[in-house]
Structures are given as structure tokens and as C-alpha cells.
Coordinates of C-alpha atoms and ligand atoms in Angstrom, one line a residue:
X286 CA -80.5 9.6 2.4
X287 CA -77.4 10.7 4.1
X288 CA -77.5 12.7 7.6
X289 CA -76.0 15.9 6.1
X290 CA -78.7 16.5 3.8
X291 CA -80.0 17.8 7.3
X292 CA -77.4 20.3 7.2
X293 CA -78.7 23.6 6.6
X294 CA -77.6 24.8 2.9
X295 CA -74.7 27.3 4.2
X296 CA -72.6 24.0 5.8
X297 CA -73.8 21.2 3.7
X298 CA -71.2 21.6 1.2
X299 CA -68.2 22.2 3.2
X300 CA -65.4 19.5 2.5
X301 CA -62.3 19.1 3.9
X302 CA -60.9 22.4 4.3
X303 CA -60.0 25.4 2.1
X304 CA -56.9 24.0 -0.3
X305 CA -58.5 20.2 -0.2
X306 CA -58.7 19.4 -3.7
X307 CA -54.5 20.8 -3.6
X308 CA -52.9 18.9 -1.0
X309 CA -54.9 19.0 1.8
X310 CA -52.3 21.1 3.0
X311 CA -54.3 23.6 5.0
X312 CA -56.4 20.5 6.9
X313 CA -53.6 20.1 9.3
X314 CA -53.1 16.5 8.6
X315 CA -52.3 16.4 5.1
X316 CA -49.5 19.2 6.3
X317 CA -48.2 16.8 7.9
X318 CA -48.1 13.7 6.6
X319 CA -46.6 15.8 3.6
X320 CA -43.6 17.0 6.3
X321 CA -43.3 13.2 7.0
X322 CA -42.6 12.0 3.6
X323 CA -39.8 14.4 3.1
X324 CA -42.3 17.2 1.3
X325 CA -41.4 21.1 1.8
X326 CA -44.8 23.0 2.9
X327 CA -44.8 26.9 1.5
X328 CA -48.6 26.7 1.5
X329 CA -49.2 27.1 4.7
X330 CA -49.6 31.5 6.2
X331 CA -47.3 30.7 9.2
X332 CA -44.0 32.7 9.4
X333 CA -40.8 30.1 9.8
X334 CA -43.2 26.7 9.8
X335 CA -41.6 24.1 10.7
X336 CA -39.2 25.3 12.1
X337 CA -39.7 26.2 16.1
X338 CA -39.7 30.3 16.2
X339 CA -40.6 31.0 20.2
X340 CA -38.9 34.7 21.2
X341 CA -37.0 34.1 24.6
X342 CA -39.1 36.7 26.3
X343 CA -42.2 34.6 25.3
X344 CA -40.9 31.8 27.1
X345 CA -39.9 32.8 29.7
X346 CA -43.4 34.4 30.1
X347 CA -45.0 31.2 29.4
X348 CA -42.6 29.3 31.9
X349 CA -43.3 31.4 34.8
X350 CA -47.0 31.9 34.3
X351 CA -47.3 28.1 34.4
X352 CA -45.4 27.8 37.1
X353 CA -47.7 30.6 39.0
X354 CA -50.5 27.8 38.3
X355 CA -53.1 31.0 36.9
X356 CA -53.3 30.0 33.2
X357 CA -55.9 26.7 34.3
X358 CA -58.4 29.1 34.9
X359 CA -60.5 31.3 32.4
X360 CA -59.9 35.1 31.8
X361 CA -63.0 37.0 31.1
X362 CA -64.8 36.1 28.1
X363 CA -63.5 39.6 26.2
X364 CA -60.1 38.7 27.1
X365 CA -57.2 39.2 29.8
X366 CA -57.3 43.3 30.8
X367 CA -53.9 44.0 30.6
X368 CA -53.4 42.4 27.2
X369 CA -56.5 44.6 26.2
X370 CA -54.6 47.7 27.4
X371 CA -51.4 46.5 26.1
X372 CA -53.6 46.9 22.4
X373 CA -54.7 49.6 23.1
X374 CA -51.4 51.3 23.6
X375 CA -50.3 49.6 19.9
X376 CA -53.4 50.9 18.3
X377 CA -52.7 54.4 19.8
X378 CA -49.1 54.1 18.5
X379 CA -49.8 53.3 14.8
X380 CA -53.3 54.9 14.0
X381 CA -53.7 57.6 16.9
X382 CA -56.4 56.7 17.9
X383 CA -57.5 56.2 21.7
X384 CA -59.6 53.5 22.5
X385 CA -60.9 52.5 25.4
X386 CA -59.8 48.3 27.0
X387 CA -63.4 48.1 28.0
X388 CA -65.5 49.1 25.5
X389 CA -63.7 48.4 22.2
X390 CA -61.6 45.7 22.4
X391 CA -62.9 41.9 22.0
X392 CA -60.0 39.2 22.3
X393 CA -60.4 36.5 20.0
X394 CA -59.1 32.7 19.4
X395 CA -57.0 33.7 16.3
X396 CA -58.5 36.3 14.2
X397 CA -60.4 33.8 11.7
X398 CA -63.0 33.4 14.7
X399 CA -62.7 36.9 15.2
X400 CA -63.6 37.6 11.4
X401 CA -66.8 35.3 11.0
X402 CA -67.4 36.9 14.1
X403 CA -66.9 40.0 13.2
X404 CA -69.5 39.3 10.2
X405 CA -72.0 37.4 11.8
X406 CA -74.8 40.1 13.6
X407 CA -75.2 42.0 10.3
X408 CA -76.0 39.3 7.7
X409 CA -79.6 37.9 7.3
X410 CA -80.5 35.6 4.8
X411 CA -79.6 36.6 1.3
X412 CA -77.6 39.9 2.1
X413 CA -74.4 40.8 -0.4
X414 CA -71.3 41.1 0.7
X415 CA -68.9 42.8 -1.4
X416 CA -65.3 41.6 -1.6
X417 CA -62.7 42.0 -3.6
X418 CA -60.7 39.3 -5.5
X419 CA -58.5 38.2 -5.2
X420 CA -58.6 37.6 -1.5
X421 CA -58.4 35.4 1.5
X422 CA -60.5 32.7 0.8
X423 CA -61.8 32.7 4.3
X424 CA -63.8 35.8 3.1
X425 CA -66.0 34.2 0.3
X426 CA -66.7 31.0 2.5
X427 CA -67.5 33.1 5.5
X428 CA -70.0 35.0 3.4
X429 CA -72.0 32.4 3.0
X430 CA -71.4 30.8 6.3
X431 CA -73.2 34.0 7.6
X432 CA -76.8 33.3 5.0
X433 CA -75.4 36.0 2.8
X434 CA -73.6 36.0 -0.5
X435 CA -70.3 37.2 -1.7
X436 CA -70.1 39.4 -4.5
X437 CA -66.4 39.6 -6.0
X438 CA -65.0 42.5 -6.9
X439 CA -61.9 42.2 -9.3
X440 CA -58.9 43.7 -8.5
X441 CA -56.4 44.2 -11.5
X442 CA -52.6 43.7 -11.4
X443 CA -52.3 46.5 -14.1
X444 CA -53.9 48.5 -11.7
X445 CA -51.1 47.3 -8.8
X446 CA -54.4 45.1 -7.3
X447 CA -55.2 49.0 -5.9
X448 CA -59.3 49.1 -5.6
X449 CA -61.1 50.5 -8.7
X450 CA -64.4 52.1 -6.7
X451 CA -66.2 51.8 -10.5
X452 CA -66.2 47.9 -9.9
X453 CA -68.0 48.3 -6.7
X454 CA -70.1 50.8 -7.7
X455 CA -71.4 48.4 -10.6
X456 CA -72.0 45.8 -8.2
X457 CA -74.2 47.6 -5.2
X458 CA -77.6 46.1 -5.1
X459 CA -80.8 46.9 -2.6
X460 CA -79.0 43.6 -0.5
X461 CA -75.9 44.8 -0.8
X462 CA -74.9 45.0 3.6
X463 CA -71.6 44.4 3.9
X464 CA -67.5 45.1 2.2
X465 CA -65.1 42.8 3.5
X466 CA -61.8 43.5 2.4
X467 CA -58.3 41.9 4.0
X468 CA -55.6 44.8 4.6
X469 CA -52.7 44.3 3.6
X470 CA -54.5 41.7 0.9
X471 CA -53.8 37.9 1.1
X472 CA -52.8 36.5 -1.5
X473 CA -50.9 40.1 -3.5
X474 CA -49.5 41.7 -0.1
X475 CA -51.2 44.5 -1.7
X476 CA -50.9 47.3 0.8
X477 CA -54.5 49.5 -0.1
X478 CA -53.1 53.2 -1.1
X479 CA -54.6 56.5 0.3
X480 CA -56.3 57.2 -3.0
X481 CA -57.7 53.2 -2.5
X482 CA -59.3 53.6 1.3
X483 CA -60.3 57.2 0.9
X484 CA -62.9 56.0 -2.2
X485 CA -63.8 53.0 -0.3
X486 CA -64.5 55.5 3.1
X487 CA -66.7 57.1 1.2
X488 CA -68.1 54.9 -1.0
X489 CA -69.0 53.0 2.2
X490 CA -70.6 56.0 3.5
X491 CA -72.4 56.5 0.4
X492 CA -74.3 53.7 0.6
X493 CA -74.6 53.3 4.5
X494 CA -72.8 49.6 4.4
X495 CA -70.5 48.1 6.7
X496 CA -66.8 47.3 6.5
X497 CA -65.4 44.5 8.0
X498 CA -61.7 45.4 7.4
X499 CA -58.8 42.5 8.6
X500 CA -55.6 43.6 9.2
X501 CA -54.1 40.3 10.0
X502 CA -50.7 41.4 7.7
X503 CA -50.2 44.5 9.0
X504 CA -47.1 44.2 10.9
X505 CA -44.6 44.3 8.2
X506 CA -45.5 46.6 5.7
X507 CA -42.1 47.8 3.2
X508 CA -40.8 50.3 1.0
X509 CA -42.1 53.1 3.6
X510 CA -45.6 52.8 2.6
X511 CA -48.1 54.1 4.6
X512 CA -50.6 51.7 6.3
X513 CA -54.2 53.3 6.5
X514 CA -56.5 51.8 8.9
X515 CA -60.2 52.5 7.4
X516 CA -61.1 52.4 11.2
X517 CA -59.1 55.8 11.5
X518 CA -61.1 57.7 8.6
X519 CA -63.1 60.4 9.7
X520 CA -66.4 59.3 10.1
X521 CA -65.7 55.6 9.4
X522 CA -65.2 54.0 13.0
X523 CA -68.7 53.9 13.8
X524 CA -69.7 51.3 10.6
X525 CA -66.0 49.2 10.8
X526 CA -65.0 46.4 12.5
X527 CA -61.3 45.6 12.1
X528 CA -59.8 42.3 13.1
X529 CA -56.4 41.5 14.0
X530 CA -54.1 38.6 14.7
X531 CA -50.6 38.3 16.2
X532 CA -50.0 34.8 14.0
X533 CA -48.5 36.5 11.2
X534 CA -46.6 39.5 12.2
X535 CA -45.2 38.4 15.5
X536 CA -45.1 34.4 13.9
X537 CA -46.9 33.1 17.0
X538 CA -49.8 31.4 14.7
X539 CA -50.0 28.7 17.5
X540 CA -50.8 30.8 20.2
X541 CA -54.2 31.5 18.3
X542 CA -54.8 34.7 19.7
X543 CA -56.5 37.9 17.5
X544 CA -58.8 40.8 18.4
X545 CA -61.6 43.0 17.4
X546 CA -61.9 46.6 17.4
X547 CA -65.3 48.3 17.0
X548 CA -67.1 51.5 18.8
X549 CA -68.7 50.6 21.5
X550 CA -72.3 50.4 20.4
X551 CA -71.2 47.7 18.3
X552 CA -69.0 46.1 20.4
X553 CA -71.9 45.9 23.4
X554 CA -73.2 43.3 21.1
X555 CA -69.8 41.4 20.6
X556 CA -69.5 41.0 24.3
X557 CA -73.1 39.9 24.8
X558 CA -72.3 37.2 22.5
X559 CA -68.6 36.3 23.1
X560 CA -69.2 34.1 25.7
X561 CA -71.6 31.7 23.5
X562 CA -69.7 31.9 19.8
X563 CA -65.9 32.2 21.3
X564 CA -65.9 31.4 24.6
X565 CA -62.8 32.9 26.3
X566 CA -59.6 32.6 24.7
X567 CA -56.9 30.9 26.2
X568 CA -55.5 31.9 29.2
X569 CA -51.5 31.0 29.0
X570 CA -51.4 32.6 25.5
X571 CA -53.1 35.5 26.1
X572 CA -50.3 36.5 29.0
X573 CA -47.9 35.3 26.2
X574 CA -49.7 37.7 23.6
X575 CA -48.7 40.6 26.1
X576 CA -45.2 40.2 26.2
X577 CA -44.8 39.7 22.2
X578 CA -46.7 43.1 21.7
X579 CA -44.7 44.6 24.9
X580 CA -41.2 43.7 23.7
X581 CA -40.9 45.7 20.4
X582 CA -37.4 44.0 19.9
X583 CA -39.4 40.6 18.3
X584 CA -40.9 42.9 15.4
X585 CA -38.3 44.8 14.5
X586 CA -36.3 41.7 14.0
X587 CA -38.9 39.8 12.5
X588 CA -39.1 43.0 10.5
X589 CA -35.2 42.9 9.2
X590 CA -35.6 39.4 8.8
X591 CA -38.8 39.1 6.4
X592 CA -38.1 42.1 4.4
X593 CA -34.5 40.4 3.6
X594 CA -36.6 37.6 2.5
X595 CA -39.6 39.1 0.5
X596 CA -36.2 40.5 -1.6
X597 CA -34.6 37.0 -1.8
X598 CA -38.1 35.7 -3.1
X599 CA -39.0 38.5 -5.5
X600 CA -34.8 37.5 -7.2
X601 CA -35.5 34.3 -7.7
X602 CA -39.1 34.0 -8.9
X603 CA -38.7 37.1 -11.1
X604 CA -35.6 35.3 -12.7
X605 CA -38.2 32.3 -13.4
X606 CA -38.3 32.3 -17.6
X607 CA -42.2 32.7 -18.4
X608 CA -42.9 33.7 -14.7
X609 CA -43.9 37.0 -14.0
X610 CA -43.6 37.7 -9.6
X611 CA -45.2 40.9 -8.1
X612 CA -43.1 42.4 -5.7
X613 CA -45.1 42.4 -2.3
X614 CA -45.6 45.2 -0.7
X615 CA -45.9 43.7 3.0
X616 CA -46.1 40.0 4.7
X617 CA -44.5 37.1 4.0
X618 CA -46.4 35.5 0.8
X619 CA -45.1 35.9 -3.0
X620 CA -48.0 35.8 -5.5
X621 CA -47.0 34.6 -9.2
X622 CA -48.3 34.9 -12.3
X623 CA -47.5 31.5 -13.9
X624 CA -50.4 31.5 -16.6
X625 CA -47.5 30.7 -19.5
X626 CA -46.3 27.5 -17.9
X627 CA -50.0 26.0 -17.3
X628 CA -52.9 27.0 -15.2
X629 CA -52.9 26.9 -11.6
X630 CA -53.7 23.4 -10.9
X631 CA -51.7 22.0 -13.7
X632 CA -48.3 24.0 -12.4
X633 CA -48.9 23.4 -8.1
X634 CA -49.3 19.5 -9.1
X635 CA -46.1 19.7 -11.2
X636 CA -43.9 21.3 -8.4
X637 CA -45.7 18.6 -5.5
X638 CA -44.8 15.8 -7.8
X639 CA -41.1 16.9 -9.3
X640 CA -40.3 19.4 -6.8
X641 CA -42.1 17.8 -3.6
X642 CA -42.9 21.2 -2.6
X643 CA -46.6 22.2 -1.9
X644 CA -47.8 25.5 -2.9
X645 CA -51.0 27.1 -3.1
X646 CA -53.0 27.4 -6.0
X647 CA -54.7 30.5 -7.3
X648 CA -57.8 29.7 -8.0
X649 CA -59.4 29.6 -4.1
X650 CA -58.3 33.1 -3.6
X651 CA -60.9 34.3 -6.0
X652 CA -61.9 34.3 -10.0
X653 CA -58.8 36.6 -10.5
X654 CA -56.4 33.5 -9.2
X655 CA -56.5 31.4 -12.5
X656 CA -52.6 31.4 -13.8
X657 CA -51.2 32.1 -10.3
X658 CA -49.4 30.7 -6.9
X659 CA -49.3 31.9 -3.7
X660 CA -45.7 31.0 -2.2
X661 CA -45.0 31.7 1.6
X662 CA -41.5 32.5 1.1
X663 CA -41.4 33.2 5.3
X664 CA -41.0 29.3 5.7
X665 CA -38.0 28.1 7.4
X666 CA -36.5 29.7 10.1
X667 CA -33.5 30.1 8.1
X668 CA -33.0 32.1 4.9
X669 CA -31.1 29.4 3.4
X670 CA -33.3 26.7 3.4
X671 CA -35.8 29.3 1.8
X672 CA -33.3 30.0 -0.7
X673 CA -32.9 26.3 -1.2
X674 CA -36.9 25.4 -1.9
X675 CA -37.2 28.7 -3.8
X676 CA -34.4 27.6 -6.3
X677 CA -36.1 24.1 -6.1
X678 CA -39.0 25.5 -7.6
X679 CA -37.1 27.8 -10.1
X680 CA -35.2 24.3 -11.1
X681 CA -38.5 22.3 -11.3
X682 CA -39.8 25.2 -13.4
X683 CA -37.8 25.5 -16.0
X684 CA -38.0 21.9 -16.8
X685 CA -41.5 22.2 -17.4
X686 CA -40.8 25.0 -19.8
X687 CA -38.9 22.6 -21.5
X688 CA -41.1 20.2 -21.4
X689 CA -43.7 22.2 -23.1
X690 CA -41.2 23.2 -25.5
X691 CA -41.8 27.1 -24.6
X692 CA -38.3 28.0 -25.3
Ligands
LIG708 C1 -55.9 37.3 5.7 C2 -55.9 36.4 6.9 N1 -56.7 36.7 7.9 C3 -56.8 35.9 9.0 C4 -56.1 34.7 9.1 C5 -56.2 33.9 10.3 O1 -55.2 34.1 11.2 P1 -55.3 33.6 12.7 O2 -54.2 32.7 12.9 O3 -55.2 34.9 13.5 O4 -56.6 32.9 12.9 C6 -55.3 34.4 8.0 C7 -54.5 33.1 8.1 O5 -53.9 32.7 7.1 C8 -55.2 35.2 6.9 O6 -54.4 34.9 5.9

């Protein structure tokens, strides 16, 4: 009988990474032997991969703390202080609210520690967790990672995948512990309305539950929309915990540095554990994480520069015949409905084999993902070699059409 049947039942079946049976894009590797063989990766949540994106200030950062010789020692296991003040500055920028370096603020090796940890102390064995779908797939897995089990909750696109509290409502069960919902959303770039968090507030409160709420796409929110941290609701701070991440709006994924915010009865409990599930993050990136958040200039560019290219995407997906694109309403991923041309599988194995471009299927983001891609359109450094892989596709696409004789 093989080792792993020692496993305990939440890790036994874990294989290869989220997107295995696709490429094996997201297991690092795969990625890139993929690069190596001349293949375009747009599957991959990592603003202007492969190109190199460092900001100057964040070198220069980086240069001269090595020089100093610090970074080869630890910071404390909740993170470098300034860095934690430096967030809490940002935090009291966007939502208002004041929060205190010590007592509410956990740094984190990337925010998808951060997020199993933020789940971790509340599920016992056989609690439900309620999120909605699609989502990050990170949030089903980590459900059960944690001895509960995730519920989905289908969001709609007739609906503008906003929350419909009747489908949570219908799901709530004596178990029920947790919601878990990503905000912004990954895979839609849905940006949750005020009508969408109020319900959910209070729906939350309703049934005494806890939110685990992940703003790793906040950064670049468009169209003026307003972003509402759930964390801010009156009344809500005390039962959410919000992760964030500087990989996605300040493209420094490599750095792997993300944080926690929580009130500080919960986060006593974070620090008493931080030391034995994270360990301290590391040192040089967390001095490089206080630069990116300090010089505002890096955002607002990045800011110019991926709203230009969420509008290049949307015009050339939309003008895809039998492809329908949404229009995202933040980030840097385009979400398609390509259910005419073939289902998910069928249609990311097409463009890998004509196209040589990887993309993600829909169907790990959730029951809704049948008939859909996810595209990160932020690939590439520049927007022409976007342009370039997203006419590829468009190309590729249309010959299938053809080939199904849909015209
Ligand atoms: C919604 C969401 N949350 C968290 C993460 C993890 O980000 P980090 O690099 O901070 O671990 C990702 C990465 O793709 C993501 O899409």
C-alpha cells in the first residue's frame, strides 16, 4: 500500500498543483519549460511575466539594504515595523480606518499563506464554508485543507457576477462557520457593489459567521467604482479578516510579501501562531515592500498602464465571433465566455496546440466556469506583445469556428 494512504484525507488527494490537468502552468516548472519551447504564458496572475518589471526606487532599496548587510537576519515574526506602519498609513488612506502596527497587522509570505492562514483557527472538522463561484480556486482547496467543506455559491453573469444573498441564504446549515469571498473576484474582476457587501455585512451578522474577505486585486479598480472593504462596515471588523498582497497591484509577485488585517482579539491569536505556520517573512523584501507602498508614483503608473490594457483586451476578445468577453471591472485578468466554440478544456487545448499560448480553463474556478477562460491580459511588459498574443488567440479562434462549421 503506498505511503500517502497515510496522509490524512484533507492532503491525500492533492496532485500537482491547481491548473495540472491544463498545462501545469501554475506548478512553476511546467511555466517554464512552456517559456522554453517558444510558448506564451497568459495563465499565470503575475502583472508583465516574463518580462523583468522592478521600479527603480525598489532597486535601489534592495541594493543598498544589501549592501548595509541587515536583510541576513530575521525581522520579527509579524513583520518589519515600519513596513507595518507604512500599511497602516495605506489602510487609513483608502478605508479610513486607523489601525494600530501592533495589534492588527500580521505580515505574511504572499497572501496565499496569509489566506489559509487567515482560515485556519476557526474550522474544525466538518464546518461549511460558503464561497461564491466562481472564484479563486485557492478558496475551495483551502476549505478543505482547513477539515471543513466549501459550499459554492453561484454567482450569475446576468446578474454582473454581483452577490444574490437568496443563494446564501439557501445554503446556511447548523455547520455553516465561515464566507470566504476574494474582493475584487478572481477570475470576473468583479468589483462587489454597495448593494452586494451591505447584504453580505448583514447577512454575516445574521447568522454570527465569519468573513475571510481577500483583497489581493484591489489596487486597480476602473470606471470610478467604489471599492468597499467589508472590514470598514459598521460592526463588521470584529468577525473579518482581510488579506492583502502587493503581487498583483504593485507587480512585485516575487517579492512574496502580503498581510493580514484583523481586530486585535483575533489577531493575538495570529501572532501566537505566526512564528510556527509562517515563520517570519523575508527580510530584504519586506524593506522592498516599504518603498513600493511609499512611492505612490509605481501605482499610478501601473494604474495608466493596466487600465490601457484591460481596454485593449476587452476590443479584441469582444470582436472574437461566438465569444462573448466581460468587461473587468478591476485587475489584470479577462474572463470569456467561449461556451459556443467548445467547452473549457476542449477550447484552452486548442489555443496551447495551434496558438502555443496557455490559458486558464474555467472549470477550477468553480461549477460556474464551464464554457469559459481566464486570460491575464497584464502579461508582457509591453502592450504590444499583448496585443500580439491577444490577436493570436482571436486568429486561432476563428479557425476553430470554422472548423466547427459555426459560420
Ligand atoms: C485572488 C488571489 N488571492 C491571492 C493570491 C496569491 O497572491 P500572493 O502572491 O500574494 O500569494 C492570488 C494569486 O494569484 C489570487 O489570485
Amino acid at each position: 500500500m503506498s505511503i500517502k494512504n497515510k496522509m490524512n484525507t484533507r492532503f491525500k488527494d492533492l496532485q500537482g498543483g491547481l491548473f495540472s490537468k491544463v498545462t501545469k502552468a501554475d506548478v512553476g516548472e511546467g511555466a517554464g519549460q512552456l517559456i522554453q519551447n517558444g510558448y506564451t504564458v497568459m495563465a499565470w496572475a503575475d502583472p508583465f511575466f516574463p518580462d523583468p518589471s522592478i521600479p527603480e526606487s525598489v532597486k535601489k532599496t534592495m541594493i543598498s539594504e544589501i549592501q548595509n548587510g541587515f536583510p541576513s537576519h530575521y525581522t520579527m515574526p509579524m513583520g518589519d515595523r515600519k513596513l507595518r506602519e507604512v500599511i497602516a498609513k495605506r489602510i487609513q488612506n483608502t478605508y479610513h480606518m486607523t489601525l494600530d502596527p501592533s495589534r492588527n497587522i500580521l505580515i505574511t509570505p504572499g497572501s496565499d499563506s496569509g489566506l489559509l492562514y487567515a482560515m485556519l483557527p476557526f474550522l474544525n472538522e466538518g464546518d461549511e464554508v460558503l464561497i461564491p463561484d466562481p472564484s479563486y480556486p485557492s478558496n475551495f482547496v483551502n476549505a478543505k485543507l482547513c477539515g471543513g467543506k466549501a459550499v459554492h455559491v453561484p454567482l450569475k453573469p446576468e446578474n454582473g457576477y454581483q452577490f444574490d444573498i437568496d443563494e446564501f441564504e439557501k445554503r446556511v446549515t447548523d455547520h455553516t462557520k465561515m464566507v470566504l469571498i476574494t474582493h475584487p473576484n478572481n477570475p470576473t474582476g468583479t468589483v462587489f457593489n454597495k448593494q452586494s457587501i451591505m447584504s453580505l455585512c448583514d447577512f454575516v451578522k445574521k447568522h454570527d459567521l465569519v468573513l475571510v474577505c481577500d483583497q489581493a486585486f484591489e489596487d486597480h479598480i476602473y470606471d470610478d467604482r467604489e471599492m468597499i472593504a467589508p472590514m470598514s462596515v459598521e460592526g463588521m471588523f470584529e468577525r473579518t479578516i482581510t488579506t492583502f498582497s502587493i503581487s498583483k497591484g504593485l507587480g512585485l509577485s516575487g517579492f512574496r510579501v502580503g498581510y493580514i488585517v484583523a481586530n486585535d482579539e483575533l489577531m493575538d491569536v495570529y501572532y501566537g501562531g505566526a512564528v510556527n505556520v509562517l515563520g517570519a517573512t523575508n527580510t530584504l523584501a519586506q524593506k522592498a515592500a516599504i518603498t513600493a507602498l511609499e512611492d505612490e508614483s509605481i501605482i499610478h503608473d501601473y494604474h495608466e498602464r493596466l487600465l490601457r490594457r484591460r481596454d485593449i483586451a476587452y476590443r479584441i476578445l469582444n470582436s472574437i465571433p461566438h465569444v462573448k468577453a466581460i468587461l473587468p471591472e478591476s485587475g489584470i485578468l479577462s474572463w470569456i465566455d467561449i461556451s459556443e466554440l467548445g467547452t473549457s478544456q476542449e477550447v484552452a487545448a486548442y489555443l496551447l496546440d495551434k496558438a502555443h499560448i496557455s490559458v486558464n480553463e474555467g472549470t477550477p474556478y468553480g461549477l460556474q466556469g464551464e464554457g469559459y477562460l481566464r486570460i491575464v491580459h497584464a502579461c508582457f511588459w509591453d502592450d504590444e506583445d499583448a496585443i500580439k498574443a491577444l490577436n493570436k488567440i482571436k486568429e486561432c479562434l476563428i479557425q476553430l469556428a470554422v472548423e466547427k462549421k459555426l459560420d
